[in-house]
mmCIF file of C-alpha atoms in Angstrom:
data_model
loop_
_atom_site.group_PDB
_atom_site.id
_atom_site.type_symbol
_atom_site.label_atom_id
_atom_site.label_comp_id
_atom_site.label_asym_id
_atom_site.label_seq_id
_atom_site.Cartn_x
_atom_site.Cartn_y
_atom_site.Cartn_z
ATOM 1 C CA UNK S 262 44.020 31.222 -24.520
ATOM 2 C CA UNK S 263 42.589 29.352 -21.686
ATOM 3 C CA UNK S 264 38.665 28.087 -21.512
ATOM 4 C CA UNK S 265 36.728 28.102 -18.243
ATOM 5 C CA UNK S 266 33.505 26.401 -17.104
ATOM 6 C CA UNK S 267 30.836 29.025 -16.684
ATOM 7 C CA UNK S 268 27.367 27.849 -15.369
ATOM 8 C CA UNK S 269 24.053 29.791 -14.968
ATOM 9 C CA UNK S 270 21.628 28.570 -13.077
ATOM 10 C CA UNK S 271 18.658 29.561 -10.054
ATOM 11 C CA UNK S 272 15.083 30.142 -10.610
ATOM 12 C CA UNK S 273 15.370 33.769 -12.336
ATOM 13 C CA UNK S 274 15.511 35.263 -16.040
ATOM 14 C CA UNK S 275 18.467 35.623 -18.045
ATOM 15 C CA UNK S 276 20.189 32.495 -18.227
ATOM 16 C CA UNK S 277 19.842 31.356 -21.610
ATOM 17 C CA UNK S 278 20.202 35.235 -22.879
ATOM 18 C CA UNK S 279 23.430 35.654 -21.170
ATOM 19 C CA UNK S 280 24.731 32.689 -22.681
ATOM 20 C CA UNK S 281 23.267 33.763 -25.624
ATOM 21 C CA UNK S 282 25.284 37.275 -25.481
ATOM 22 C CA UNK S 283 28.028 35.638 -24.361
ATOM 23 C CA UNK S 284 28.302 34.104 -28.106
ATOM 24 C CA UNK S 285 27.191 37.290 -29.254
ATOM 25 C CA UNK S 286 30.397 38.795 -27.409
ATOM 26 C CA UNK S 287 32.743 36.485 -28.004
ATOM 27 C CA UNK S 288 31.535 36.038 -32.291
ATOM 28 C CA UNK S 289 32.424 39.734 -32.114
ATOM 29 C CA UNK S 290 36.090 38.938 -31.391
ATOM 30 C CA UNK S 291 35.949 36.304 -34.192
ATOM 31 C CA UNK S 292 35.858 33.409 -31.883
ATOM 32 C CA UNK S 293 33.353 30.675 -33.205
ATOM 33 C CA UNK S 294 30.534 28.914 -30.935
ATOM 34 C CA UNK S 295 28.343 25.789 -31.341
ATOM 35 C CA UNK S 296 25.093 26.424 -29.117
ATOM 36 C CA UNK S 297 23.433 23.176 -28.255
ATOM 37 C CA UNK S 298 19.590 23.710 -27.059
ATOM 38 C CA UNK S 299 18.141 20.931 -24.607
ATOM 39 C CA UNK S 300 14.769 20.815 -24.333
ATOM 40 C CA UNK S 301 14.139 23.006 -26.704
ATOM 41 C CA UNK S 302 12.477 22.277 -30.102
ATOM 42 C CA UNK S 303 10.192 25.550 -31.064
ATOM 43 C CA UNK S 304 10.934 28.562 -33.182
ATOM 44 C CA UNK S 305 12.475 30.312 -29.911
ATOM 45 C CA UNK S 306 13.584 34.118 -31.480
ATOM 46 C CA UNK S 307 17.306 33.856 -30.919
ATOM 47 C CA UNK S 308 17.574 31.013 -33.646
ATOM 48 C CA UNK S 309 16.549 32.669 -36.453
ATOM 49 C CA UNK S 310 18.876 35.706 -35.233
ATOM 50 C CA UNK S 311 21.939 33.779 -34.046
ATOM 51 C CA UNK S 312 21.673 32.064 -37.805
ATOM 52 C CA UNK S 313 22.871 35.182 -39.476
ATOM 53 C CA UNK S 314 26.061 34.757 -37.429
ATOM 54 C CA UNK S 315 28.832 33.012 -39.201
ATOM 55 C CA UNK S 316 30.923 32.392 -35.852
ATOM 56 C CA UNK S 317 28.096 30.709 -34.617
ATOM 57 C CA UNK S 318 25.871 27.752 -35.336
ATOM 58 C CA UNK S 319 23.360 26.807 -33.116
ATOM 59 C CA UNK S 320 20.902 23.702 -33.153
ATOM 60 C CA UNK S 321 18.032 22.639 -31.110
ATOM 61 C CA UNK S 322 17.555 18.777 -29.714
ATOM 62 C CA UNK S 323 13.781 18.884 -30.292
ATOM 63 C CA UNK S 324 12.344 17.774 -27.053
ATOM 64 C CA UNK S 325 10.121 20.428 -25.560
ATOM 65 C CA UNK S 326 10.337 22.062 -22.385
ATOM 66 C CA UNK S 327 7.175 21.705 -20.988
ATOM 67 C CA UNK S 328 7.331 17.620 -20.524
ATOM 68 C CA UNK S 329 7.006 16.752 -16.529
ATOM 69 C CA UNK S 330 9.261 13.976 -15.415
ATOM 70 C CA UNK S 331 6.849 11.154 -15.561
ATOM 71 C CA UNK S 332 6.611 11.828 -19.110
ATOM 72 C CA UNK S 333 10.635 11.054 -19.839
ATOM 73 C CA UNK S 334 10.865 8.583 -22.237
ATOM 74 C CA UNK S 335 13.556 5.882 -23.169
ATOM 75 C CA UNK S 336 13.515 7.067 -26.234
ATOM 76 C CA UNK S 337 13.762 10.879 -24.764
ATOM 77 C CA UNK S 338 16.406 9.837 -23.237
ATOM 78 C CA UNK S 339 18.224 7.952 -25.874
ATOM 79 C CA UNK S 340 17.689 11.105 -28.355
ATOM 80 C CA UNK S 341 19.371 13.332 -25.243
ATOM 81 C CA UNK S 342 22.318 10.772 -24.811
ATOM 82 C CA UNK S 343 22.570 11.717 -29.012
ATOM 83 C CA UNK S 344 22.230 15.442 -28.664
ATOM 84 C CA UNK S 345 25.072 15.485 -25.929
ATOM 85 C CA UNK S 346 27.578 12.824 -28.012
ATOM 86 C CA UNK S 347 27.020 15.570 -31.122
ATOM 87 C CA UNK S 348 27.864 18.424 -28.277
ATOM 88 C CA UNK S 349 31.004 16.736 -27.154
ATOM 89 C CA UNK S 350 31.970 16.134 -30.926
ATOM 90 C CA UNK S 351 31.696 19.728 -31.725
ATOM 91 C CA UNK S 352 33.516 20.403 -28.796
ATOM 92 C CA UNK S 353 36.315 17.880 -29.600
ATOM 93 C CA UNK S 354 36.508 19.262 -33.198
ATOM 94 C CA UNK S 355 38.611 21.779 -32.731
ATOM 95 C CA UNK S 356 36.457 24.329 -34.454
ATOM 96 C CA UNK S 357 35.418 25.957 -31.745
ATOM 97 C CA UNK S 358 36.303 27.994 -29.236
ATOM 98 C CA UNK S 359 32.749 28.725 -26.826
ATOM 99 C CA UNK S 360 30.440 25.716 -26.361
ATOM 100 C CA UNK S 361 27.111 26.287 -25.129
ATOM 101 C CA UNK S 362 24.511 23.544 -23.698
ATOM 102 C CA UNK S 363 21.706 25.559 -22.849
ATOM 103 C CA UNK S 364 19.573 23.655 -20.483
ATOM 104 C CA UNK S 365 21.838 20.807 -19.796
ATOM 105 C CA UNK S 366 21.339 21.510 -16.078
ATOM 106 C CA UNK S 367 17.620 20.844 -16.281
ATOM 107 C CA UNK S 368 17.730 18.000 -18.069
ATOM 108 C CA UNK S 369 19.824 16.263 -15.841
ATOM 109 C CA UNK S 370 17.189 16.926 -13.074
ATOM 110 C CA UNK S 371 14.371 15.462 -15.452
ATOM 111 C CA UNK S 372 16.290 12.677 -16.025
ATOM 112 C CA UNK S 373 16.605 13.098 -19.381
ATOM 113 C CA UNK S 374 20.362 13.168 -19.672
ATOM 114 C CA UNK S 375 22.900 11.187 -16.810
ATOM 115 C CA UNK S 376 24.771 13.207 -14.770
ATOM 116 C CA UNK S 377 27.832 11.284 -15.537
ATOM 117 C CA UNK S 378 27.757 11.833 -18.823
ATOM 118 C CA UNK S 379 28.064 15.480 -18.246
ATOM 119 C CA UNK S 380 30.838 15.309 -15.902
ATOM 120 C CA UNK S 381 32.688 12.813 -19.013
ATOM 121 C CA UNK S 382 32.292 15.508 -21.332
ATOM 122 C CA UNK S 383 33.234 18.124 -18.997
ATOM 123 C CA UNK S 384 36.654 15.951 -18.327
ATOM 124 C CA UNK S 385 36.915 16.221 -21.793
ATOM 125 C CA UNK S 386 37.413 19.648 -22.627
ATOM 126 C CA UNK S 387 39.723 21.157 -24.437
ATOM 127 C CA UNK S 388 41.906 23.545 -22.717
ATOM 128 C CA UNK S 389 40.925 26.325 -25.135
ATOM 129 C CA UNK S 390 37.710 25.521 -25.020
ATOM 130 C CA UNK S 391 35.428 28.206 -22.712
ATOM 131 C CA UNK S 392 32.235 25.542 -21.750
ATOM 132 C CA UNK S 393 29.153 27.054 -20.678
ATOM 133 C CA UNK S 394 26.175 25.136 -18.887
ATOM 134 C CA UNK S 395 22.729 26.439 -18.172
ATOM 135 C CA UNK S 396 19.192 25.903 -16.852
ATOM 136 C CA UNK S 397 17.933 25.603 -13.116
ATOM 137 C CA UNK S 398 18.829 23.112 -10.932
ATOM 138 C CA UNK S 399 22.432 22.668 -11.537
ATOM 139 C CA UNK S 400 23.702 19.798 -10.035
ATOM 140 C CA UNK S 401 26.500 19.765 -6.743
ATOM 141 C CA UNK S 402 29.113 17.617 -8.486
ATOM 142 C CA UNK S 403 28.945 19.756 -12.132
ATOM 143 C CA UNK S 404 28.709 22.999 -10.096
ATOM 144 C CA UNK S 405 31.860 21.668 -8.349
ATOM 145 C CA UNK S 406 34.030 20.659 -11.841
ATOM 146 C CA UNK S 407 33.128 24.580 -12.966
ATOM 147 C CA UNK S 408 35.365 28.109 -12.793
ATOM 148 C CA UNK S 409 32.973 30.419 -12.838
ATOM 149 C CA UNK S 410 28.972 29.783 -11.402
ATOM 150 C CA UNK S 411 25.980 32.515 -10.939
ATOM 151 C CA UNK S 412 22.594 32.300 -9.791
ATOM 152 C CA UNK S 413 20.065 34.241 -11.261
ATOM 153 C CA UNK S 414 17.719 34.961 -8.479
ATOM 154 C CA UNK S 415 14.343 36.104 -8.759
ATOM 155 C CA UNK S 416 13.956 39.303 -6.815
ATOM 156 C CA UNK S 417 10.512 40.597 -8.545
ATOM 157 C CA UNK S 418 8.600 39.114 -10.490
ATOM 158 C CA UNK S 419 5.287 40.043 -12.941
ATOM 159 C CA UNK S 420 4.767 36.408 -13.528
ATOM 160 C CA UNK S 421 2.973 36.780 -9.933
ATOM 161 C CA UNK S 422 0.916 39.291 -11.372
ATOM 162 C CA UNK S 423 -0.478 36.443 -14.152
ATOM 163 C CA UNK S 424 1.639 37.187 -17.276
ATOM 164 C CA UNK S 425 2.536 34.880 -19.508
ATOM 165 C CA UNK S 426 5.724 33.704 -21.442
ATOM 166 C CA UNK S 427 5.613 36.640 -24.501
ATOM 167 C CA UNK S 428 7.298 36.149 -28.537
ATOM 168 C CA UNK S 429 10.154 37.912 -28.668
ATOM 169 C CA UNK S 430 10.912 38.688 -24.839
ATOM 170 C CA UNK S 431 10.712 35.153 -22.758
ATOM 171 C CA UNK S 432 11.032 32.732 -25.824
ATOM 172 C CA UNK K 49 1.602 43.907 -26.519
ATOM 173 C CA UNK K 50 2.023 44.776 -23.028
ATOM 174 C CA UNK K 51 5.979 46.179 -22.698
ATOM 175 C CA UNK K 52 7.513 45.735 -18.731
ATOM 176 C CA UNK K 53 10.259 46.923 -16.439
ATOM 177 C CA UNK K 54 12.856 44.679 -16.370
ATOM 178 C CA UNK K 55 15.969 45.158 -14.269
ATOM 179 C CA UNK K 56 19.330 42.724 -14.168
ATOM 180 C CA UNK K 57 21.110 43.545 -11.030
ATOM 181 C CA UNK K 58 23.645 42.177 -8.319
ATOM 182 C CA UNK K 59 27.560 41.388 -8.220
ATOM 183 C CA UNK K 60 27.305 38.280 -10.522
ATOM 184 C CA UNK K 61 28.290 38.214 -14.001
ATOM 185 C CA UNK K 62 25.182 37.864 -17.261
ATOM 186 C CA UNK K 63 23.582 41.187 -16.894
ATOM 187 C CA UNK K 64 24.871 42.923 -19.670
ATOM 188 C CA UNK K 65 24.457 39.711 -21.507
ATOM 189 C CA UNK K 66 21.124 38.837 -20.709
ATOM 190 C CA UNK K 67 19.853 42.203 -21.773
ATOM 191 C CA UNK K 68 22.126 41.674 -25.421
ATOM 192 C CA UNK K 69 20.441 37.835 -25.406
ATOM 193 C CA UNK K 70 17.143 39.736 -25.115
ATOM 194 C CA UNK K 71 17.808 41.827 -27.573
ATOM 195 C CA UNK K 72 18.967 38.859 -30.193
ATOM 196 C CA UNK K 73 15.720 36.911 -29.197
ATOM 197 C CA UNK K 74 13.253 39.818 -30.229
ATOM 198 C CA UNK K 75 15.314 40.774 -33.299
ATOM 199 C CA UNK K 76 14.058 37.611 -34.037
ATOM 200 C CA UNK K 77 10.400 38.319 -33.316
ATOM 201 C CA UNK K 78 11.142 41.728 -35.658
ATOM 202 C CA UNK K 79 10.989 43.879 -32.984
ATOM 203 C CA UNK K 80 13.415 47.066 -33.056
ATOM 204 C CA UNK K 81 15.875 47.064 -29.917
ATOM 205 C CA UNK K 82 17.950 50.271 -28.930
ATOM 206 C CA UNK K 83 20.719 49.450 -26.772
ATOM 207 C CA UNK K 84 22.729 52.666 -25.006
ATOM 208 C CA UNK K 85 25.518 51.516 -23.065
ATOM 209 C CA UNK K 86 26.743 53.733 -20.026
ATOM 210 C CA UNK K 87 29.997 53.652 -18.823
ATOM 211 C CA UNK K 88 31.295 51.887 -21.924
ATOM 212 C CA UNK K 89 33.480 53.377 -24.419
ATOM 213 C CA UNK K 90 35.935 50.265 -25.134
ATOM 214 C CA UNK K 91 35.548 47.788 -28.354
ATOM 215 C CA UNK K 92 32.991 45.473 -26.427
ATOM 216 C CA UNK K 93 32.728 42.364 -28.846
ATOM 217 C CA UNK K 94 28.919 43.307 -28.755
ATOM 218 C CA UNK K 95 29.450 46.364 -30.615
ATOM 219 C CA UNK K 96 30.908 44.522 -33.492
ATOM 220 C CA UNK K 97 28.658 41.477 -34.129
ATOM 221 C CA UNK K 98 24.998 43.507 -33.071
ATOM 222 C CA UNK K 99 26.070 46.216 -35.750
ATOM 223 C CA UNK K 100 25.661 43.674 -37.518
ATOM 224 C CA UNK K 101 21.536 42.466 -37.530
ATOM 225 C CA UNK K 102 19.285 45.197 -38.524
ATOM 226 C CA UNK K 103 16.410 45.612 -36.077
ATOM 227 C CA UNK K 104 19.214 46.195 -33.162
ATOM 228 C CA UNK K 105 20.944 49.746 -32.990
ATOM 229 C CA UNK K 106 23.678 49.726 -30.174
ATOM 230 C CA UNK K 107 25.613 53.044 -29.137
ATOM 231 C CA UNK K 108 28.172 53.750 -26.504
ATOM 232 C CA UNK K 109 28.073 56.930 -24.626
ATOM 233 C CA UNK K 110 31.775 56.657 -24.456
ATOM 234 C CA UNK K 111 32.838 57.573 -20.210
ATOM 235 C CA UNK K 112 34.981 54.052 -19.533
ATOM 236 C CA UNK K 113 33.811 52.293 -16.574
ATOM 237 C CA UNK K 114 37.064 52.024 -14.976
ATOM 238 C CA UNK K 115 36.347 55.373 -13.179
ATOM 239 C CA UNK K 116 35.843 56.304 -9.210
ATOM 240 C CA UNK K 117 33.672 57.919 -7.678
ATOM 241 C CA UNK K 118 36.233 60.999 -6.811
ATOM 242 C CA UNK K 119 36.562 61.079 -11.041
ATOM 243 C CA UNK K 120 33.086 61.886 -11.749
ATOM 244 C CA UNK K 121 33.396 65.898 -12.693
ATOM 245 C CA UNK K 122 30.582 68.024 -13.908
ATOM 246 C CA UNK K 123 31.567 67.311 -17.682
ATOM 247 C CA UNK K 124 31.361 63.736 -16.919
ATOM 248 C CA UNK K 125 27.434 63.948 -15.281
ATOM 249 C CA UNK K 126 26.590 66.634 -18.244
ATOM 250 C CA UNK K 127 27.308 63.854 -21.101
ATOM 251 C CA UNK K 128 25.810 61.382 -19.077
ATOM 252 C CA UNK K 129 22.197 63.427 -18.751
ATOM 253 C CA UNK K 130 22.549 63.971 -22.372
ATOM 254 C CA UNK K 131 23.138 60.111 -23.195
ATOM 255 C CA UNK K 132 20.062 59.743 -21.051
ATOM 256 C CA UNK K 133 18.173 62.396 -22.252
ATOM 257 C CA UNK K 134 18.674 60.445 -25.988
ATOM 258 C CA UNK K 135 17.504 57.282 -24.538
ATOM 259 C CA UNK K 136 14.333 59.135 -23.823
ATOM 260 C CA UNK K 137 14.240 60.099 -26.991
ATOM 261 C CA UNK K 138 14.426 57.102 -28.391
ATOM 262 C CA UNK K 139 11.704 55.404 -26.268
ATOM 263 C CA UNK K 140 9.302 57.807 -27.489
ATOM 264 C CA UNK K 141 10.375 58.114 -31.238
ATOM 265 C CA UNK K 142 7.487 55.151 -31.186
ATOM 266 C CA UNK K 143 10.392 52.790 -33.243
ATOM 267 C CA UNK K 144 11.597 50.829 -30.665
ATOM 268 C CA UNK K 145 9.751 48.239 -28.434
ATOM 269 C CA UNK K 146 12.585 47.213 -26.534
ATOM 270 C CA UNK K 147 14.992 49.069 -24.578
ATOM 271 C CA UNK K 148 17.835 48.643 -22.971
ATOM 272 C CA UNK K 149 19.819 50.847 -20.836
ATOM 273 C CA UNK K 150 23.170 49.399 -20.166
ATOM 274 C CA UNK K 151 24.552 49.922 -16.287
ATOM 275 C CA UNK K 152 22.413 52.645 -16.218
ATOM 276 C CA UNK K 153 22.523 50.962 -12.220
ATOM 277 C CA UNK K 154 25.527 51.488 -11.702
ATOM 278 C CA UNK K 155 26.037 54.962 -13.010
ATOM 279 C CA UNK K 156 23.261 56.356 -10.644
ATOM 280 C CA UNK K 157 25.138 54.941 -8.008
ATOM 281 C CA UNK K 158 28.766 56.429 -8.954
ATOM 282 C CA UNK K 159 26.636 59.946 -9.323
ATOM 283 C CA UNK K 160 27.110 60.267 -13.277
ATOM 284 C CA UNK K 161 23.329 60.039 -13.259
ATOM 285 C CA UNK K 162 20.909 61.405 -11.005
ATOM 286 C CA UNK K 163 18.505 58.942 -9.419
ATOM 287 C CA UNK K 164 15.651 60.669 -10.246
ATOM 288 C CA UNK K 165 16.030 61.194 -14.040
ATOM 289 C CA UNK K 166 15.733 57.657 -14.309
ATOM 290 C CA UNK K 167 12.788 57.588 -12.494
ATOM 291 C CA UNK K 168 11.414 60.459 -15.129
ATOM 292 C CA UNK K 169 12.090 58.270 -18.219
ATOM 293 C CA UNK K 170 10.875 55.507 -16.173
ATOM 294 C CA UNK K 171 7.392 57.296 -15.703
ATOM 295 C CA UNK K 172 7.363 58.512 -19.638
ATOM 296 C CA UNK K 173 7.611 54.527 -20.729
ATOM 297 C CA UNK K 174 4.746 53.777 -23.453
ATOM 298 C CA UNK K 175 3.030 51.238 -23.076
ATOM 299 C CA UNK K 176 4.392 48.696 -25.523
ATOM 300 C CA UNK K 177 7.984 49.605 -24.733
ATOM 301 C CA UNK K 178 10.471 46.855 -23.138
ATOM 302 C CA UNK K 179 12.599 48.597 -21.008
ATOM 303 C CA UNK K 180 15.645 46.781 -19.554
ATOM 304 C CA UNK K 181 17.790 48.277 -17.157
ATOM 305 C CA UNK K 182 21.448 46.688 -16.287
ATOM 306 C CA UNK K 183 23.653 46.980 -13.915
ATOM 307 C CA UNK K 184 24.695 46.655 -9.984
ATOM 308 C CA UNK K 185 23.762 48.798 -6.857
ATOM 309 C CA UNK K 186 20.245 49.251 -8.932
ATOM 310 C CA UNK K 187 18.355 51.383 -5.970
ATOM 311 C CA UNK K 188 15.416 51.054 -4.220
ATOM 312 C CA UNK K 189 13.218 53.339 -6.061
ATOM 313 C CA UNK K 190 13.605 51.971 -9.404
ATOM 314 C CA UNK K 191 13.408 48.354 -7.776
ATOM 315 C CA UNK K 192 10.269 49.684 -6.831
ATOM 316 C CA UNK K 193 8.995 50.636 -10.329
ATOM 317 C CA UNK K 194 10.454 47.545 -11.979
ATOM 318 C CA UNK K 195 7.958 44.479 -13.090
ATOM 319 C CA UNK K 196 10.820 41.902 -13.061
ATOM 320 C CA UNK K 197 14.182 42.166 -10.663
ATOM 321 C CA UNK K 198 16.668 39.600 -11.409
ATOM 322 C CA UNK K 199 19.614 39.216 -8.989
ATOM 323 C CA UNK K 200 22.978 37.699 -10.535
ATOM 324 C CA UNK K 201 24.305 36.296 -7.742
ATOM 325 C CA UNK K 202 28.471 34.901 -7.650
ATOM 326 C CA UNK K 203 28.248 31.568 -6.575
ATOM 327 C CA UNK K 204 31.812 30.769 -7.526
ATOM 328 C CA UNK K 205 34.484 32.750 -9.427
ATOM 329 C CA UNK K 206 37.488 32.188 -10.927
ATOM 330 C CA UNK K 207 38.525 35.858 -10.844
ATOM 331 C CA UNK K 208 39.128 34.358 -7.362
ATOM 332 C CA UNK K 209 42.148 32.218 -8.795
ATOM 333 C CA UNK K 210 43.892 35.362 -10.499
ATOM 334 C CA UNK K 211 42.031 35.644 -13.904
ATOM 335 C CA UNK K 212 41.682 39.255 -15.337
ATOM 336 C CA UNK K 213 38.902 39.953 -18.273
ATOM 337 C CA UNK K 214 39.484 38.467 -21.447
ATOM 338 C CA UNK K 215 38.452 39.612 -24.399
ATOM 339 C CA UNK K 216 35.833 37.822 -26.027
ATOM 340 C CA UNK K 217 34.794 36.650 -22.824
ATOM 341 C CA UNK K 218 33.912 39.020 -20.456
ATOM 342 C CA UNK K 219 33.950 41.988 -22.930
#
């Protein structure tokens, strides 16, 4: 089956969870999935549950989410580049039909990852692999390469009422 | 923990998968979830995978998705009302912290379910339950009751190129 390139972007909720749900759905059809999580190193709830599903492999690349652009060091960039190369080799291994690069868009925006390196990976996508890229601020050049782009848009948000991220819901 | 009311609506992808991903995340924090799927009766991939996760209970209410408004019969309405009441009793049982009513918005739009019945259910939501409503065409009255509303918006879609729904990706 031909695989496409999907992007979930925008400032609304549901980008990562949509990618996870997609992997869950695919696993139900016995498709193997690799999920690489950029800018995530904490114990997110999904990690624990997904590890129990044989068709899904998930890895967090350790750089926490709350850094500012000023905090992006050469060391972080190096680490992120290695992570991206790992995802690329997973994509090229022939073992997976679904590859999720979670928060990759915002990693590019932060300058942790070069836009060009993501475009290089996209160019190598095997025909049968579905590639999912999530995160706000998806760059135009990457959107251009995608077959399906969905923007998650906030219509109403309880954060306005002063609620913080909650375990088991937002993380 | 206080639970909120979330809506995922809009014509873009990722509404159901975002709700599934949210349940997966919550299960990782040992929260019990009930997912009721309206207008779904086929073997969606998520059903198979989610049944393996002890904290998640999922049920499809049997009415297929592809009906037209003209096909909505009294029998279908009756069946849908029973399904909604079942979800309500799950919500009130004290067993679950997450309740997902998948495709409930579009069920209201189709006239399968009364808007008022959904509002009645919402009014009974226990303080600690997170209630997630998905589906396009969320009615204004329900949006008004929600704490968090996200619109999934198509930016670019390969269906324009004539691709049909694929097993393991869209279903």
